[in-house]
PDB file of C-alpha atoms in Angstrom:
ATOM      1  CA  ALA A  11       0.239   0.242  -0.300  1.00 49.00           C
ATOM      2  CA  GLU A  12       3.023   2.284   0.779  1.00 49.00           C
ATOM      3  CA  ARG A  13       4.462   1.770  -2.505  1.00 51.00           C
ATOM      4  CA  ASP A  14       1.481   2.017  -4.144  1.00 57.00           C
ATOM      5  CA  ALA A  15       0.867   5.719  -1.996  1.00 56.00           C
ATOM      6  CA  ALA A  16       4.738   6.473  -3.346  1.00 52.00           C
ATOM      7  CA  VAL A  17       3.925   5.915  -7.250  1.00 54.00           C
ATOM      8  CA  HIS A  18       0.511   7.807  -7.088  1.00 60.00           C
ATOM      9  CA  ALA A  19       2.234  10.756  -5.801  1.00 55.00           C
ATOM     10  CA  ALA A  20       5.015  10.766  -8.281  1.00 53.00           C
ATOM     11  CA  ARG A  21       2.329  10.299 -10.448  1.00 55.00           C
ATOM     12  CA  ALA A  22       0.586  13.350  -9.271  1.00 57.00           C
ATOM     13  CA  LEU A  23       3.439  15.467  -9.123  1.00 51.00           C
ATOM     14  CA  LEU A  24       4.042  14.655 -13.151  1.00 51.00           C
ATOM     15  CA  ARG A  25       0.870  15.365 -14.109  1.00 52.00           C
ATOM     16  CA  ARG A  26       1.191  18.940 -12.214  1.00 51.00           C
ATOM     17  CA  ARG A  27       4.666  19.104 -13.472  1.00 48.00           C
ATOM     18  CA  LEU A  28       6.549  19.606 -10.346  1.00 47.00           C
ATOM     19  CA  ILE A  29       8.748  17.185 -10.471  1.00 44.00           C
ATOM     20  CA  GLY A  30      11.286  19.061 -12.226  1.00 49.00           C
ATOM     21  CA  GLU A  31      11.619  22.299  -9.376  1.00 50.00           C
ATOM     22  CA  ARG A  32      10.547  19.658  -6.285  1.00 51.00           C
ATOM     23  CA  GLN A  33      13.078  17.257  -7.474  1.00 53.00           C
ATOM     24  CA  HIS A  34      14.703  16.853  -3.783  1.00 54.00           C
ATOM     25  CA  GLU A  35      11.347  17.557  -2.346  1.00 54.00           C
ATOM     26  CA  LEU A  36      10.118  14.592  -3.946  1.00 54.00           C
ATOM     27  CA  ALA A  37      12.949  12.323  -3.151  1.00 55.00           C
ATOM     28  CA  ILE A  38      12.094  13.194   0.538  1.00 57.00           C
ATOM     29  CA  ILE A  39       8.832  12.386   0.219  1.00 56.00           C
ATOM     30  CA  LEU A  40       8.836   9.022  -1.298  1.00 55.00           C
ATOM     31  CA  HIS A  41      12.087   7.518   0.678  1.00 56.00           C
ATOM     32  CA  ALA A  42      10.134   8.287   4.158  1.00 55.00           C
ATOM     33  CA  LEU A  43       6.589   7.197   2.131  1.00 52.00           C
ATOM     34  CA  LEU A  44       8.185   3.785   1.106  1.00 53.00           C
ATOM     35  CA  ARG A  45      10.200   3.109   4.263  1.00 56.00           C
ATOM     36  CA  ARG A  46       7.582   3.889   6.988  1.00 56.00           C
ATOM     37  CA  GLN A  47       4.357   4.147   7.513  1.00 63.00           C
ATOM     38  CA  ARG A  48       3.270   8.055   6.114  1.00 67.00           C
ATOM     39  CA  ASP A  49      -0.016   9.900   4.376  1.00 76.00           C
ATOM     40  CA  LEU A  50       0.976  11.817   1.706  1.00 78.00           C
ATOM     41  CA  LEU A  51      -1.087  15.378   1.602  1.00 84.00           C
ATOM     42  CA  ASP A  52      -1.624  17.849  -0.575  1.00 86.00           C
ATOM     43  CA  ALA A  53      -2.832  21.285   0.035  1.00 87.00           C
ATOM     44  CA  ARG A  54      -6.073  21.019   0.495  1.00 89.00           C
ATOM     45  CA  ASP A  55      -5.300  17.475   3.133  1.00 88.00           C
ATOM     46  CA  ILE A  56      -3.185  20.041   4.986  1.00 88.00           C
ATOM     47  CA  ARG A  57      -5.788  22.970   5.119  1.00 91.00           C
ATOM     48  CA  ARG A  58      -8.292  20.479   6.513  1.00 90.00           C
ATOM     49  CA  ARG A  59      -5.800  18.448   8.838  1.00 87.00           C
ATOM     50  CA  PHE A  60      -3.980  21.002  10.185  1.00 87.00           C
ATOM     51  CA  PRO A  61      -5.446  24.619   9.942  1.00 90.00           C
ATOM     52  CA  GLN A  62      -2.715  26.263  11.810  1.00 90.00           C
ATOM     53  CA  PHE A  63      -0.145  25.795   8.704  1.00 87.00           C
ATOM     54  CA  ALA A  64      -0.834  28.411   5.872  1.00 88.00           C
ATOM     55  CA  VAL A  65       0.459  26.520   2.457  1.00 87.00           C
ATOM     56  CA  SER A  66      -0.360  27.316  -0.950  1.00 88.00           C
ATOM     57  CA  ASP A  67      -1.835  25.297  -3.526  1.00 87.00           C
ATOM     58  CA  ASP A  68       1.538  23.600  -4.744  1.00 84.00           C
ATOM     59  CA  GLU A  69       2.566  22.099  -1.473  1.00 86.00           C
ATOM     60  CA  VAL A  70       2.443  19.151  -0.804  1.00 81.00           C
ATOM     61  CA  GLY A  71       3.904  17.083   2.655  1.00 83.00           C
ATOM     62  CA  TYR A  72       3.419  13.710   4.751  1.00 74.00           C
ATOM     63  CA  TYR A  73       2.246  13.042   7.787  1.00 77.00           C
ATOM     64  CA  GLU A  74       4.414   9.943  10.026  1.00 73.00           C
ATOM     65  CA  HIS A  75       2.504   8.038  12.048  1.00 69.00           C
ATOM     66  CA  GLU A  76       5.020   7.674  14.402  1.00 67.00           C
ATOM     67  CA  ALA A  77       6.530  11.188  14.656  1.00 69.00           C
ATOM     68  CA  GLY A  78       6.969  12.856  17.752  1.00 69.00           C
ATOM     69  CA  PHE A  79       9.223  15.258  18.992  1.00 69.00           C
ATOM     70  CA  LEU A  80      12.075  15.735  21.837  1.00 71.00           C
ATOM     71  CA  ARG A  81      12.366  18.360  24.471  1.00 80.00           C
ATOM     72  CA  PRO A  82      16.053  19.645  24.305  1.00 79.00           C
ATOM     73  CA  GLU A  83      15.905  20.262  28.447  1.00 81.00           C
ATOM     74  CA  ALA A  84      15.015  16.740  28.971  1.00 82.00           C
ATOM     75  CA  CYS A  85      17.138  14.811  26.850  1.00 81.00           C
ATOM     76  CA  ILE A  86      20.116  17.416  28.014  1.00 83.00           C
ATOM     77  CA  ALA A  87      19.223  16.373  31.619  1.00 84.00           C
ATOM     78  CA  ALA A  88      19.076  12.251  30.923  1.00 84.00           C
ATOM     79  CA  GLN A  89      22.663  12.494  29.643  1.00 84.00           C
ATOM     80  CA  LEU A  90      24.016  14.294  32.203  1.00 86.00           C
ATOM     81  CA  ALA A  91      22.402  12.033  34.521  1.00 87.00           C
ATOM     82  CA  LEU A  92      24.471   9.418  32.443  1.00 87.00           C
ATOM     83  CA  ALA A  93      27.577  10.805  32.461  1.00 86.00           C
ATOM     84  CA  GLN A  94      27.578  11.707  36.235  1.00 85.00           C
ATOM     85  CA  PHE A  95      26.555   8.128  36.592  1.00 87.00           C
ATOM     86  CA  TYR A  96      29.815   6.920  34.824  1.00 86.00           C
ATOM     87  CA  LEU A  97      31.590   9.798  37.189  1.00 85.00           C
ATOM     88  CA  GLY A  98      30.677   8.173  39.901  1.00 86.00           C
ATOM     89  CA  THR A  99      31.770   4.639  39.361  1.00 87.00           C
ATOM     90  CA  ARG A 100      35.294   6.176  37.874  1.00 89.00           C
ATOM     91  CA  ASP A 101      34.811   5.062  34.048  1.00 90.00           C
ATOM     92  CA  PHE A 102      35.690   8.306  32.415  1.00 88.00           C
ATOM     93  CA  GLY A 103      36.023   7.349  29.094  1.00 88.00           C
ATOM     94  CA  LYS A 104      32.020   6.837  29.226  1.00 89.00           C
ATOM     95  CA  ALA A 105      31.492   9.485  30.755  1.00 90.00           C
ATOM     96  CA  ARG A 106      33.194  11.665  28.150  1.00 90.00           C
ATOM     97  CA  ALA A 107      31.696   9.436  25.569  1.00 91.00           C
ATOM     98  CA  VAL A 108      28.417  10.452  26.281  1.00 90.00           C
ATOM     99  CA  ILE A 109      28.947  13.865  27.391  1.00 92.00           C
ATOM    100  CA  ASP A 110      30.926  14.276  24.242  1.00 91.00           C
ATOM    101  CA  THR A 111      27.218  12.653  21.943  1.00 90.00           C
ATOM    102  CA  ALA A 112      25.810  14.956  24.055  1.00 89.00           C
ATOM    103  CA  GLY A 113      28.099  18.398  22.921  1.00 90.00           C
ATOM    104  CA  LYS A 114      28.114  17.445  19.181  1.00 89.00           C
ATOM    105  CA  LYS A 115      24.240  18.151  19.211  1.00 87.00           C
ATOM    106  CA  TRP A 116      24.195  21.081  22.055  1.00 88.00           C
ATOM    107  CA  PRO A 117      27.646  22.654  21.542  1.00 90.00           C
ATOM    108  CA  ASP A 118      26.378  25.369  23.574  1.00 92.00           C
ATOM    109  CA  ASN A 119      25.043  24.174  26.462  1.00 92.00           C
ATOM    110  CA  ALA A 120      27.084  25.289  29.778  1.00 93.00           C
ATOM    111  CA  ALA A 121      26.326  22.255  31.618  1.00 92.00           C
ATOM    112  CA  ILE A 122      28.242  19.738  29.295  1.00 92.00           C
ATOM    113  CA  SER A 123      30.632  21.982  28.741  1.00 93.00           C
ATOM    114  CA  ASN A 124      30.800  22.023  32.638  1.00 92.00           C
ATOM    115  CA  ALA A 125      30.498  18.172  32.800  1.00 92.00           C
ATOM    116  CA  ARG A 126      33.079  17.799  30.580  1.00 92.00           C
ATOM    117  CA  GLY A 127      35.767  19.556  32.693  1.00 92.00           C
ATOM    118  CA  PHE A 128      34.736  16.635  35.383  1.00 90.00           C
ATOM    119  CA  ALA A 129      35.403  14.000  32.819  1.00 90.00           C
ATOM    120  CA  GLN A 130      38.348  15.329  31.702  1.00 89.00           C
ATOM    121  CA  VAL A 131      39.693  15.879  35.296  1.00 87.00           C
ATOM    122  CA  GLY A 132      39.355  12.552  35.828  1.00 83.00           C
ATOM    123  CA  ALA A 133      40.871  10.773  33.089  1.00 78.00           C
ATOM    124  CA  SER A 134      43.644  13.327  31.872  1.00 76.00           C
ATOM    125  CA  GLY A 135      44.310  15.782  34.937  1.00 76.00           C
ATOM    126  CA  LEU A 136      43.569  19.599  35.151  1.00 76.00           C
ATOM    127  CA  PRO A 137      44.820  20.872  32.046  1.00 78.00           C
ATOM    128  CA  GLY A 138      42.564  19.502  29.696  1.00 78.00           C
ATOM    129  CA  ALA A 139      40.025  20.079  31.699  1.00 88.00           C
ATOM    130  CA  MET A 140      40.450  23.853  32.407  1.00 90.00           C
ATOM    131  CA  GLY A 141      39.661  25.206  28.858  1.00 92.00           C
ATOM    132  CA  SER A 142      36.000  23.280  29.731  1.00 93.00           C
ATOM    133  CA  PHE A 143      35.349  25.140  32.769  1.00 94.00           C
ATOM    134  CA  LYS A 144      36.104  28.249  31.008  1.00 94.00           C
ATOM    135  CA  GLN A 145      33.957  27.812  28.316  1.00 94.00           C
ATOM    136  CA  GLY A 146      30.806  26.713  30.292  1.00 94.00           C
ATOM    137  CA  THR A 147      31.551  29.484  32.206  1.00 95.00           C
ATOM    138  CA  GLU A 148      31.514  31.988  29.021  1.00 95.00           C
ATOM    139  CA  GLN A 149      28.939  30.431  28.061  1.00 95.00           C
ATOM    140  CA  GLU A 150      26.306  30.835  31.003  1.00 94.00           C
ATOM    141  CA  PRO A 151      28.101  33.584  32.846  1.00 93.00           C
ATOM    142  CA  LYS A 152      25.478  34.154  35.419  1.00 93.00           C
ATOM    143  CA  THR A 153      25.150  30.400  36.536  1.00 94.00           C
ATOM    144  CA  TYR A 154      27.898  31.449  38.731  1.00 95.00           C
ATOM    145  CA  VAL A 155      28.527  27.076  39.828  1.00 94.00           C
ATOM    146  CA  TYR A 156      29.817  26.863  36.488  1.00 95.00           C
ATOM    147  CA  ALA A 157      32.588  29.861  38.010  1.00 96.00           C
ATOM    148  CA  LEU A 158      33.260  28.280  41.105  1.00 96.00           C
ATOM    149  CA  ASN A 159      33.961  25.500  39.202  1.00 94.00           C
ATOM    150  CA  LEU A 160      36.739  26.726  36.854  1.00 95.00           C
ATOM    151  CA  ALA A 161      38.040  29.098  40.580  1.00 96.00           C
ATOM    152  CA  ARG A 162      38.288  25.401  42.318  1.00 94.00           C
ATOM    153  CA  ALA A 163      39.916  24.140  39.148  1.00 93.00           C
ATOM    154  CA  HIS A 164      42.378  27.021  39.670  1.00 93.00           C
ATOM    155  CA  LEU A 165      43.017  26.322  43.226  1.00 93.00           C
ATOM    156  CA  ALA A 166      44.001  22.362  42.643  1.00 91.00           C
ATOM    157  CA  ASN A 167      46.352  23.744  39.680  1.00 90.00           C
ATOM    158  CA  ARG A 168      47.785  26.218  42.485  1.00 92.00           C
ATOM    159  CA  ASP A 169      46.743  29.469  40.773  1.00 94.00           C
ATOM    160  CA  ILE A 170      45.518  31.089  43.961  1.00 96.00           C
ATOM    161  CA  ASP A 171      45.480  34.424  40.959  1.00 96.00           C
ATOM    162  CA  ALA A 172      43.282  33.155  38.512  1.00 95.00           C
ATOM    163  CA  ALA A 173      41.135  31.910  40.887  1.00 96.00           C
ATOM    164  CA  LEU A 174      40.503  35.170  42.823  1.00 97.00           C
ATOM    165  CA  ASP A 175      40.004  36.591  39.314  1.00 97.00           C
ATOM    166  CA  VAL A 176      37.083  34.400  38.435  1.00 97.00           C
ATOM    167  CA  LEU A 177      35.918  35.123  42.169  1.00 97.00           C
ATOM    168  CA  ASN A 178      36.244  38.696  41.971  1.00 97.00           C
ATOM    169  CA  GLY A 179      34.494  38.540  38.900  1.00 96.00           C
ATOM    170  CA  VAL A 180      31.438  36.848  40.325  1.00 96.00           C
ATOM    171  CA  LEU A 181      31.168  39.200  43.098  1.00 97.00           C
ATOM    172  CA  LYS A 182      31.280  42.358  40.981  1.00 96.00           C
ATOM    173  CA  ALA A 183      27.875  41.059  39.596  1.00 96.00           C
ATOM    174  CA  ASP A 184      26.376  39.803  42.713  1.00 96.00           C
ATOM    175  CA  PRO A 185      28.587  41.429  45.986  1.00 96.00           C
ATOM    176  CA  LYS A 186      26.937  39.282  48.426  1.00 95.00           C
ATOM    177  CA  PHE A 187      27.408  35.560  46.608  1.00 96.00           C
ATOM    178  CA  ILE A 188      28.108  33.482  49.558  1.00 96.00           C
ATOM    179  CA  PRO A 189      29.803  30.531  47.787  1.00 96.00           C
ATOM    180  CA  ALA A 190      32.049  33.143  45.870  1.00 97.00           C
ATOM    181  CA  LEU A 191      32.690  34.246  49.626  1.00 97.00           C
ATOM    182  CA  ALA A 192      33.427  31.763  51.330  1.00 97.00           C
ATOM    183  CA  LEU A 193      35.637  30.159  48.495  1.00 97.00           C
ATOM    184  CA  ALA A 194      38.065  33.562  48.552  1.00 97.00           C
ATOM    185  CA  ALA A 195      38.013  33.270  51.910  1.00 97.00           C
ATOM    186  CA  ALA A 196      39.051  29.795  52.641  1.00 96.00           C
ATOM    187  CA  ALA A 197      41.763  29.860  49.415  1.00 96.00           C
ATOM    188  CA  THR A 198      43.241  33.165  50.780  1.00 97.00           C
ATOM    189  CA  LEU A 199      43.369  32.046  54.130  1.00 96.00           C
ATOM    190  CA  GLN A 200      45.046  28.859  53.128  1.00 93.00           C
ATOM    191  CA  ALA A 201      47.588  30.413  51.198  1.00 94.00           C
ATOM    192  CA  GLY A 202      48.942  32.897  54.096  1.00 95.00           C
ATOM    193  CA  GLN A 203      46.939  35.804  52.973  1.00 96.00           C
ATOM    194  CA  VAL A 204      45.278  37.141  56.114  1.00 96.00           C
ATOM    195  CA  GLU A 205      44.672  40.257  55.536  1.00 96.00           C
ATOM    196  CA  LYS A 206      42.737  39.559  52.214  1.00 96.00           C
ATOM    197  CA  ALA A 207      41.035  37.027  54.193  1.00 97.00           C
ATOM    198  CA  ALA A 208      39.866  39.231  56.297  1.00 97.00           C
ATOM    199  CA  GLY A 209      38.558  41.261  54.004  1.00 97.00           C
ATOM    200  CA  TYR A 210      36.546  38.292  52.562  1.00 97.00           C
ATOM    201  CA  VAL A 211      34.887  37.027  55.926  1.00 97.00           C
ATOM    202  CA  GLU A 212      33.604  40.892  56.868  1.00 97.00           C
ATOM    203  CA  ARG A 213      31.768  40.960  53.743  1.00 97.00           C
ATOM    204  CA  MET A 214      30.724  38.218  54.301  1.00 96.00           C
ATOM    205  CA  ARG A 215      29.497  38.646  58.387  1.00 95.00           C
ATOM    206  CA  GLN A 216      27.517  41.839  56.530  1.00 95.00           C
ATOM    207  CA  ALA A 217      26.138  39.737  53.832  1.00 95.00           C
ATOM    208  CA  ALA A 218      24.899  36.527  56.402  1.00 94.00           C
ATOM    209  CA  PRO A 219      26.000  37.418  59.481  1.00 91.00           C
ATOM    210  CA  ASP A 220      25.357  34.127  62.250  1.00 89.00           C
ATOM    211  CA  THR A 221      25.434  31.532  59.546  1.00 95.00           C
ATOM    212  CA  GLN A 222      27.126  28.383  59.554  1.00 95.00           C
ATOM    213  CA  VAL A 223      29.898  29.374  57.134  1.00 95.00           C
ATOM    214  CA  THR A 224      30.402  32.255  58.484  1.00 96.00           C
ATOM    215  CA  LEU A 225      31.193  31.719  61.580  1.00 96.00           C
ATOM    216  CA  ALA A 226      33.121  28.552  60.410  1.00 96.00           C
ATOM    217  CA  LEU A 227      35.580  30.947  58.749  1.00 96.00           C
ATOM    218  CA  GLU A 228      35.313  33.611  61.281  1.00 96.00           C
ATOM    219  CA  GLY A 229      36.770  30.598  63.330  1.00 96.00           C
ATOM    220  CA  ASP A 230      39.367  30.146  61.198  1.00 96.00           C
ATOM    221  CA  LEU A 231      40.036  33.329  60.712  1.00 96.00           C
ATOM    222  CA  ALA A 232      41.082  33.220  64.473  1.00 96.00           C
ATOM    223  CA  MET A 233      43.108  30.279  64.721  1.00 96.00           C
ATOM    224  CA  VAL A 234      45.404  32.020  61.983  1.00 95.00           C
ATOM    225  CA  GLN A 235      45.653  35.346  63.867  1.00 95.00           C
ATOM    226  CA  LYS A 236      46.531  33.082  66.924  1.00 95.00           C
ATOM    227  CA  ARG A 237      43.017  34.089  68.913  1.00 96.00           C
ATOM    228  CA  TYR A 238      42.327  30.908  70.034  1.00 96.00           C
ATOM    229  CA  ARG A 239      39.709  31.730  72.620  1.00 95.00           C
ATOM    230  CA  GLU A 240      37.541  33.362  70.289  1.00 96.00           C
ATOM    231  CA  ALA A 241      37.958  30.936  67.843  1.00 96.00           C
ATOM    232  CA  LEU A 242      37.162  28.423  69.880  1.00 95.00           C
ATOM    233  CA  GLU A 243      34.148  30.428  70.852  1.00 96.00           C
ATOM    234  CA  ILE A 244      32.787  30.663  67.593  1.00 96.00           C
ATOM    235  CA  TYR A 245      33.505  27.339  66.614  1.00 95.00           C
ATOM    236  CA  ARG A 246      30.616  26.619  69.456  1.00 94.00           C
ATOM    237  CA  LYS A 247      28.460  29.062  68.163  1.00 94.00           C
ATOM    238  CA  ALA A 248      29.005  27.501  63.948  1.00 94.00           C
ATOM    239  CA  GLY A 249      28.201  23.792  66.119  1.00 92.00           C
ATOM    240  CA  ALA A 250      24.879  25.299  67.451  1.00 93.00           C
ATOM    241  CA  LYS A 251      23.918  25.892  63.296  1.00 90.00           C
ATOM    242  CA  GLY A 252      24.232  21.939  62.817  1.00 85.00           C
ATOM    243  CA  LYS A 253      26.762  19.603  63.929  1.00 78.00           C
ATOM    244  CA  GLY A 254      29.615  18.324  61.261  1.00 84.00           C
ATOM    245  CA  ARG A 255      32.985  16.525  61.382  1.00 88.00           C
ATOM    246  CA  GLU A 256      34.545  19.403  60.301  1.00 91.00           C
ATOM    247  CA  ILE A 257      33.487  21.684  62.992  1.00 91.00           C
ATOM    248  CA  VAL A 258      33.900  19.213  66.033  1.00 91.00           C
ATOM    249  CA  LEU A 259      37.352  18.671  64.666  1.00 93.00           C
ATOM    250  CA  ALA A 260      38.170  22.786  64.477  1.00 93.00           C
ATOM    251  CA  GLN A 261      36.856  22.810  67.915  1.00 93.00           C
ATOM    252  CA  TYR A 262      39.304  20.152  69.416  1.00 93.00           C
ATOM    253  CA  ARG A 263      41.747  21.924  68.046  1.00 94.00           C
ATOM    254  CA  ALA A 264      40.894  25.325  69.124  1.00 95.00           C
ATOM    255  CA  ALA A 265      40.715  23.676  72.861  1.00 94.00           C
ATOM    256  CA  ALA A 266      43.898  22.584  72.406  1.00 94.00           C
ATOM    257  CA  LEU A 267      45.440  25.295  72.365  1.00 93.00           C
ATOM    258  CA  ALA A 268      42.822  28.374  74.097  1.00 84.00           C
TER     259      ALA A 268
END
């Protein structure tokens, strides 16, 4: 029946003398009809079945019974979930293959670039990943989690200046973005840049006072400045906000020196 429909379509277009000027279009329609269940539609059929379309009298089309559509966001989420599974099992090759497949379809997607960075870290280390993290940041500059991952990559590469450039760029756009302030404070403390760290901690204190993350970094700053008793009291306040291994260990360290 489908072959008969294809032949009928060819004869109809020949009678209407459209085969020469619409040859490529006809080839696509006939090929589809021969392979799968489709209905050939002339302009009148299209107007009747799909009145939302404006077609001219010489247009033809086909309706595919098994056709559908994909939601790009859901497709990307599914690909990233699969890649995350492979990353969790440390199968970086499969993770990279999934991500690269998604990247070919959606090359400008920041989440895919970011995921590629993690796969590259596992497979070949930081140098190859840095470009992917940077690309994700450039593709969606207002999604700050990508910038944080780029900053973390710079810190892992022991390039604190590059990390702070990224974090300060985020803070220029959103001066009260606590994750960026916290990462900058922790990085500068670890690097021994106490004055810079104190500045970030003060900004955290103003933006989110008495939160556990702010109190924990206040305590860390007090420890570096050898204000051990004050650090202990700050850590206790942080512990009252919610118990955690790092806070408990910090309290022990401060108590031993107080």
